[in-house]
Amino acid sequence: MSYQLSKTPLLSEEQIQQRVKEIAVEIVRDMSGDGEGLVVIGLLRGCFMFMADLVREIGKVGGVVDEVDFIVASSYGAGTESSGNVKIERDLRSDIAGRKVLIIDDILDTGNTLTRVSELLKLRSPSVLKTCALLDKPSRREKVIEADFTGFSIKDHFVVGYGLDIDQKYRELSYIGLIEIDNE
Ligand code: IMP
Ligand code: MG
């Protein structure tokens, strides 16, 4: 199978940056009422660019982040397809009991990863647990889950850039691009 990056971006840098600002405002409005800071938890590796921008924007609009932490989860299945069998490869270092937690993911696809991670973190009794995904592919869902905050809902395309990869490539793009697959 060979593939290439489509010449036209699906989402431009400007569109992404504008939406990240809006999501930051939504998050601060919904989660900052009691004045307590957030524990922002990223699902590596795809979240890294979105999370860096989002946390900065949260700070700019007056939100407080008490801690950032990361989880590495991987799902094993046939080939590159996700499966319900999600394994935690690296757990949190922070104690989230009684704290306000926001989980950041790059893209909500089958929903298996975010469902598993949310279930795991809920067992640790945070006072609030909310989820945020930059992208959402609702047509591919296998689990009933929606993120509390979503950047863009997209069709069933494979996308790269702004932290997202194919074979670890294209994460450095400042926009989201489409992958075209040649089935020859
Ligand atoms: P799922 O929701 O458990 O299926 O897994 C979501 C994960 O699969 C994301 O965090 C990405 O790492 C990866 N993924 C799903 N769709 C795409 C895509 O279009 N481009 C890049 N990675 C993707
Ligand atoms: Mg990922």
mmCIF file of C-alpha atoms and ligand atoms in Angstrom:
data_model
loop_
_atom_site.group_PDB
_atom_site.id
_atom_site.type_symbol
_atom_site.label_atom_id
_atom_site.label_comp_id
_atom_site.label_asym_id
_atom_site.label_seq_id
_atom_site.Cartn_x
_atom_site.Cartn_y
_atom_site.Cartn_z
ATOM 1 C CA MET A 1 0.000 0.000 0.000
ATOM 2 C CA SER A 2 1.340 3.433 -0.864
ATOM 3 C CA TYR A 3 -0.057 6.758 0.188
ATOM 4 C CA GLN A 4 0.514 10.437 -0.238
ATOM 5 C CA LEU A 5 -0.365 13.690 1.426
ATOM 6 C CA SER A 6 -3.118 15.559 -0.405
ATOM 7 C CA LYS A 7 -2.087 19.012 -1.635
ATOM 8 C CA THR A 8 -5.084 20.819 -0.161
ATOM 9 C CA PRO A 9 -5.257 21.025 3.636
ATOM 10 C CA LEU A 10 -8.441 19.774 5.284
ATOM 11 C CA LEU A 11 -8.029 22.327 8.083
ATOM 12 C CA SER A 12 -5.681 25.291 7.787
ATOM 13 C CA GLU A 13 -3.399 26.561 10.520
ATOM 14 C CA GLU A 14 -5.663 29.618 10.911
ATOM 15 C CA GLN A 15 -8.810 27.496 11.265
ATOM 16 C CA ILE A 16 -7.147 25.315 13.885
ATOM 17 C CA GLN A 17 -5.744 28.220 15.895
ATOM 18 C CA GLN A 18 -9.102 30.005 15.865
ATOM 19 C CA ARG A 19 -10.925 26.881 17.056
ATOM 20 C CA VAL A 20 -8.335 26.167 19.768
ATOM 21 C CA LYS A 21 -8.988 29.655 21.174
ATOM 22 C CA GLU A 22 -12.746 28.982 21.192
ATOM 23 C CA ILE A 23 -12.361 25.605 22.918
ATOM 24 C CA ALA A 24 -10.142 27.204 25.585
ATOM 25 C CA VAL A 25 -12.902 29.733 26.301
ATOM 26 C CA GLU A 26 -15.504 26.913 26.544
ATOM 27 C CA ILE A 27 -13.284 24.910 28.897
ATOM 28 C CA VAL A 28 -12.577 27.829 31.215
ATOM 29 C CA ARG A 29 -16.268 28.768 31.264
ATOM 30 C CA ASP A 30 -17.395 25.199 32.052
ATOM 31 C CA MET A 31 -14.638 24.076 34.391
ATOM 32 C CA SER A 32 -13.267 27.080 36.268
ATOM 33 C CA GLY A 33 -16.299 28.130 38.300
ATOM 34 C CA ASP A 34 -14.888 27.207 41.696
ATOM 35 C CA GLY A 35 -11.502 28.808 41.045
ATOM 36 C CA GLU A 36 -9.642 25.529 41.349
ATOM 37 C CA GLY A 37 -7.013 24.689 38.749
ATOM 38 C CA LEU A 38 -7.140 21.863 36.224
ATOM 39 C CA VAL A 39 -5.087 18.723 35.870
ATOM 40 C CA VAL A 40 -4.637 18.455 32.095
ATOM 41 C CA ILE A 41 -3.818 14.951 30.920
ATOM 42 C CA GLY A 42 -2.663 14.257 27.374
ATOM 43 C CA LEU A 43 -2.859 10.981 25.487
ATOM 44 C CA LEU A 44 0.522 10.662 23.818
ATOM 45 C CA ARG A 45 1.796 10.996 21.256
ATOM 46 C CA GLY A 46 -0.782 12.616 18.997
ATOM 47 C CA CYS A 47 -1.936 15.226 21.517
ATOM 48 C CA PHE A 48 1.359 17.023 22.007
ATOM 49 C CA MET A 49 0.894 19.977 19.643
ATOM 50 C CA PHE A 50 -2.798 20.517 20.355
ATOM 51 C CA MET A 51 -2.226 20.262 24.093
ATOM 52 C CA ALA A 52 0.629 22.804 24.046
ATOM 53 C CA ASP A 53 -1.538 25.318 22.156
ATOM 54 C CA LEU A 54 -4.670 24.597 24.190
ATOM 55 C CA VAL A 55 -2.979 24.970 27.576
ATOM 56 C CA ARG A 56 -1.465 28.284 26.441
ATOM 57 C CA GLU A 57 -4.885 29.545 25.329
ATOM 58 C CA ILE A 58 -6.471 28.379 28.591
ATOM 59 C CA GLY A 59 -3.884 30.499 30.417
ATOM 60 C CA LYS A 60 -4.521 33.516 28.177
ATOM 61 C CA VAL A 61 -8.239 33.527 28.973
ATOM 62 C CA GLY A 62 -7.629 33.327 32.697
ATOM 63 C CA GLY A 63 -7.810 29.581 33.312
ATOM 64 C CA VAL A 64 -5.427 27.945 35.772
ATOM 65 C CA VAL A 65 -3.587 24.673 35.105
ATOM 66 C CA ASP A 66 -2.268 23.075 38.291
ATOM 67 C CA GLU A 67 -0.554 20.136 36.631
ATOM 68 C CA VAL A 68 0.011 18.552 33.238
ATOM 69 C CA ASP A 69 0.559 14.840 32.888
ATOM 70 C CA PHE A 70 0.528 12.207 30.164
ATOM 71 C CA ILE A 71 -0.731 8.717 29.460
ATOM 72 C CA VAL A 72 0.467 6.430 26.702
ATOM 73 C CA ALA A 73 -2.191 3.960 25.614
ATOM 74 C CA SER A 74 -2.078 1.578 22.695
ATOM 75 C CA SER A 75 -4.718 -0.628 21.190
ATOM 76 C CA TYR A 76 -3.803 -3.967 19.743
ATOM 77 C CA GLY A 77 -5.810 -5.520 16.956
ATOM 78 C CA ALA A 78 -5.522 -6.689 13.386
ATOM 79 C CA GLY A 79 -2.919 -4.601 11.536
ATOM 80 C CA THR A 80 -3.276 -0.861 12.031
ATOM 81 C CA GLU A 81 -6.925 -1.055 13.062
ATOM 82 C CA SER A 82 -7.800 -0.042 16.587
ATOM 83 C CA SER A 83 -9.360 -2.659 18.831
ATOM 84 C CA GLY A 84 -11.250 -2.687 22.100
ATOM 85 C CA ASN A 85 -8.130 -4.144 23.670
ATOM 86 C CA VAL A 86 -6.490 -0.974 24.976
ATOM 87 C CA LYS A 87 -3.321 -1.285 27.011
ATOM 88 C CA ILE A 88 -1.860 1.450 29.241
ATOM 89 C CA GLU A 89 1.834 1.644 28.371
ATOM 90 C CA ARG A 90 2.641 4.582 30.640
ATOM 91 C CA ASP A 91 0.446 5.647 33.514
ATOM 92 C CA LEU A 92 0.086 9.030 35.254
ATOM 93 C CA ARG A 93 2.620 10.280 37.758
ATOM 94 C CA SER A 94 0.024 12.545 39.393
ATOM 95 C CA ASP A 95 -2.626 11.729 41.986
ATOM 96 C CA ILE A 96 -5.968 12.898 40.600
ATOM 97 C CA ALA A 97 -8.245 12.050 43.563
ATOM 98 C CA GLY A 98 -10.561 14.986 44.320
ATOM 99 C CA ARG A 99 -9.140 17.051 41.453
ATOM 100 C CA LYS A 100 -10.582 18.498 38.238
ATOM 101 C CA VAL A 101 -9.294 16.496 35.311
ATOM 102 C CA LEU A 102 -9.369 17.269 31.601
ATOM 103 C CA ILE A 103 -8.224 14.516 29.216
ATOM 104 C CA ILE A 104 -6.858 15.702 25.853
ATOM 105 C CA ASP A 105 -6.870 13.473 22.776
ATOM 106 C CA ASP A 106 -5.957 14.235 19.180
ATOM 107 C CA ILE A 107 -8.797 12.360 17.479
ATOM 108 C CA LEU A 108 -11.794 10.358 18.622
ATOM 109 C CA ASP A 109 -12.160 7.504 16.135
ATOM 110 C CA THR A 110 -13.598 4.150 17.291
ATOM 111 C CA GLY A 111 -13.721 5.594 20.810
ATOM 112 C CA ASN A 112 -11.992 2.566 22.305
ATOM 113 C CA THR A 113 -8.971 4.468 23.659
ATOM 114 C CA LEU A 114 -10.811 7.365 25.277
ATOM 115 C CA THR A 115 -13.468 5.024 26.730
ATOM 116 C CA ARG A 116 -10.829 2.826 28.345
ATOM 117 C CA VAL A 117 -8.765 5.741 29.682
ATOM 118 C CA SER A 118 -11.859 7.548 31.036
ATOM 119 C CA GLU A 119 -13.003 4.387 32.821
ATOM 120 C CA LEU A 120 -9.584 3.916 34.352
ATOM 121 C CA LEU A 121 -9.306 7.517 35.572
ATOM 122 C CA LYS A 122 -12.870 7.547 36.951
ATOM 123 C CA LEU A 123 -11.877 4.742 39.338
ATOM 124 C CA ARG A 124 -9.400 7.186 40.910
ATOM 125 C CA SER A 125 -12.180 9.532 42.042
ATOM 126 C CA PRO A 126 -11.444 12.876 40.405
ATOM 127 C CA SER A 127 -13.976 15.556 41.436
ATOM 128 C CA VAL A 128 -14.656 16.256 37.739
ATOM 129 C CA LEU A 129 -13.559 14.319 34.652
ATOM 130 C CA LYS A 130 -14.017 15.870 31.211
ATOM 131 C CA THR A 131 -12.657 15.017 27.799
ATOM 132 C CA CYS A 132 -11.492 17.100 24.862
ATOM 133 C CA ALA A 133 -10.646 15.909 21.344
ATOM 134 C CA LEU A 134 -9.418 18.158 18.540
ATOM 135 C CA LEU A 135 -11.010 15.944 15.876
ATOM 136 C CA ASP A 136 -13.963 13.584 15.848
ATOM 137 C CA LYS A 137 -14.822 10.872 13.294
ATOM 138 C CA PRO A 138 -18.291 9.883 14.542
ATOM 139 C CA SER A 139 -18.931 7.510 11.605
ATOM 140 C CA ARG A 140 -16.251 5.118 12.897
ATOM 141 C CA ARG A 141 -17.488 4.837 16.474
ATOM 142 C CA GLU A 142 -17.561 1.415 18.177
ATOM 143 C CA LYS A 143 -18.166 2.714 21.713
ATOM 144 C CA VAL A 144 -20.887 5.130 22.794
ATOM 145 C CA ILE A 145 -18.776 8.153 23.695
ATOM 146 C CA GLU A 146 -18.636 11.844 22.854
ATOM 147 C CA ALA A 147 -15.961 14.259 24.013
ATOM 148 C CA ASP A 148 -17.183 17.105 26.238
ATOM 149 C CA PHE A 149 -15.234 19.526 24.034
ATOM 150 C CA THR A 150 -14.621 18.868 20.317
ATOM 151 C CA GLY A 151 -12.685 20.921 17.792
ATOM 152 C CA PHE A 152 -13.927 19.647 14.445
ATOM 153 C CA SER A 153 -16.123 16.784 13.329
ATOM 154 C CA ILE A 154 -14.736 15.223 10.147
ATOM 155 C CA LYS A 155 -15.687 12.503 7.662
ATOM 156 C CA ASP A 156 -14.036 9.104 7.607
ATOM 157 C CA HIS A 157 -10.696 10.275 6.213
ATOM 158 C CA PHE A 158 -7.246 9.422 7.454
ATOM 159 C CA VAL A 159 -5.685 12.711 8.502
ATOM 160 C CA VAL A 160 -2.198 13.813 9.536
ATOM 161 C CA GLY A 161 -0.444 16.882 10.835
ATOM 162 C CA TYR A 162 -0.676 19.052 13.934
ATOM 163 C CA GLY A 163 0.599 16.100 15.980
ATOM 164 C CA LEU A 164 -1.175 13.312 14.079
ATOM 165 C CA ASP A 165 0.881 10.817 12.116
ATOM 166 C CA ILE A 166 0.938 8.033 9.592
ATOM 167 C CA ASP A 167 3.895 5.708 10.263
ATOM 168 C CA GLN A 168 5.162 8.443 12.651
ATOM 169 C CA LYS A 169 5.394 10.981 9.814
ATOM 170 C CA TYR A 170 3.829 14.423 9.222
ATOM 171 C CA ARG A 171 3.358 15.262 12.923
ATOM 172 C CA GLU A 172 5.246 18.545 12.362
ATOM 173 C CA LEU A 173 2.709 20.078 9.960
ATOM 174 C CA SER A 174 0.957 23.147 11.354
ATOM 175 C CA TYR A 175 -2.234 22.187 9.466
ATOM 176 C CA ILE A 176 -4.322 19.014 9.138
ATOM 177 C CA GLY A 177 -3.898 17.230 5.805
ATOM 178 C CA LEU A 178 -5.597 14.290 4.128
ATOM 179 C CA ILE A 179 -3.878 11.040 3.268
ATOM 180 C CA GLU A 180 -4.725 9.603 -0.133
ATOM 181 C CA ILE A 181 -4.229 5.868 -0.338
ATOM 182 C CA ASP A 182 -3.379 4.200 -3.665
ATOM 183 C CA ASN A 183 -4.711 0.658 -3.663
ATOM 184 C CA GLU A 184 -2.602 -0.755 -6.467
HETATM 185 P P1 IMP B 1 -9.676 5.130 18.871
HETATM 186 O O1 IMP B 1 -10.673 6.237 19.133
HETATM 187 O O2 IMP B 1 -9.458 4.238 20.033
HETATM 188 O O3 IMP B 1 -10.013 4.374 17.613
HETATM 189 O O4 IMP B 1 -8.240 5.672 18.622
HETATM 190 C C1 IMP B 1 -7.949 6.927 18.359
HETATM 191 C C2 IMP B 1 -6.458 6.968 18.045
HETATM 192 O O5 IMP B 1 -6.191 6.380 16.764
HETATM 193 C C3 IMP B 1 -6.059 8.409 17.945
HETATM 194 O O6 IMP B 1 -5.625 8.911 19.186
HETATM 195 C C4 IMP B 1 -4.979 8.364 16.887
HETATM 196 O O7 IMP B 1 -3.738 8.096 17.495
HETATM 197 C C5 IMP B 1 -5.351 7.206 16.000
HETATM 198 N N1 IMP B 1 -6.075 7.697 14.805
HETATM 199 C C6 IMP B 1 -7.364 7.493 14.491
HETATM 200 N N2 IMP B 1 -7.693 8.081 13.333
HETATM 201 C C7 IMP B 1 -6.577 8.702 12.902
HETATM 202 C C8 IMP B 1 -6.269 9.520 11.750
HETATM 203 O O8 IMP B 1 -7.100 9.807 10.869
HETATM 204 N N3 IMP B 1 -4.997 9.981 11.675
HETATM 205 C C9 IMP B 1 -4.041 9.706 12.593
HETATM 206 N N4 IMP B 1 -4.278 8.955 13.696
HETATM 207 C C10 IMP B 1 -5.539 8.453 13.839
HETATM 208 MG MG MG B 2 -3.319 8.771 19.575
#
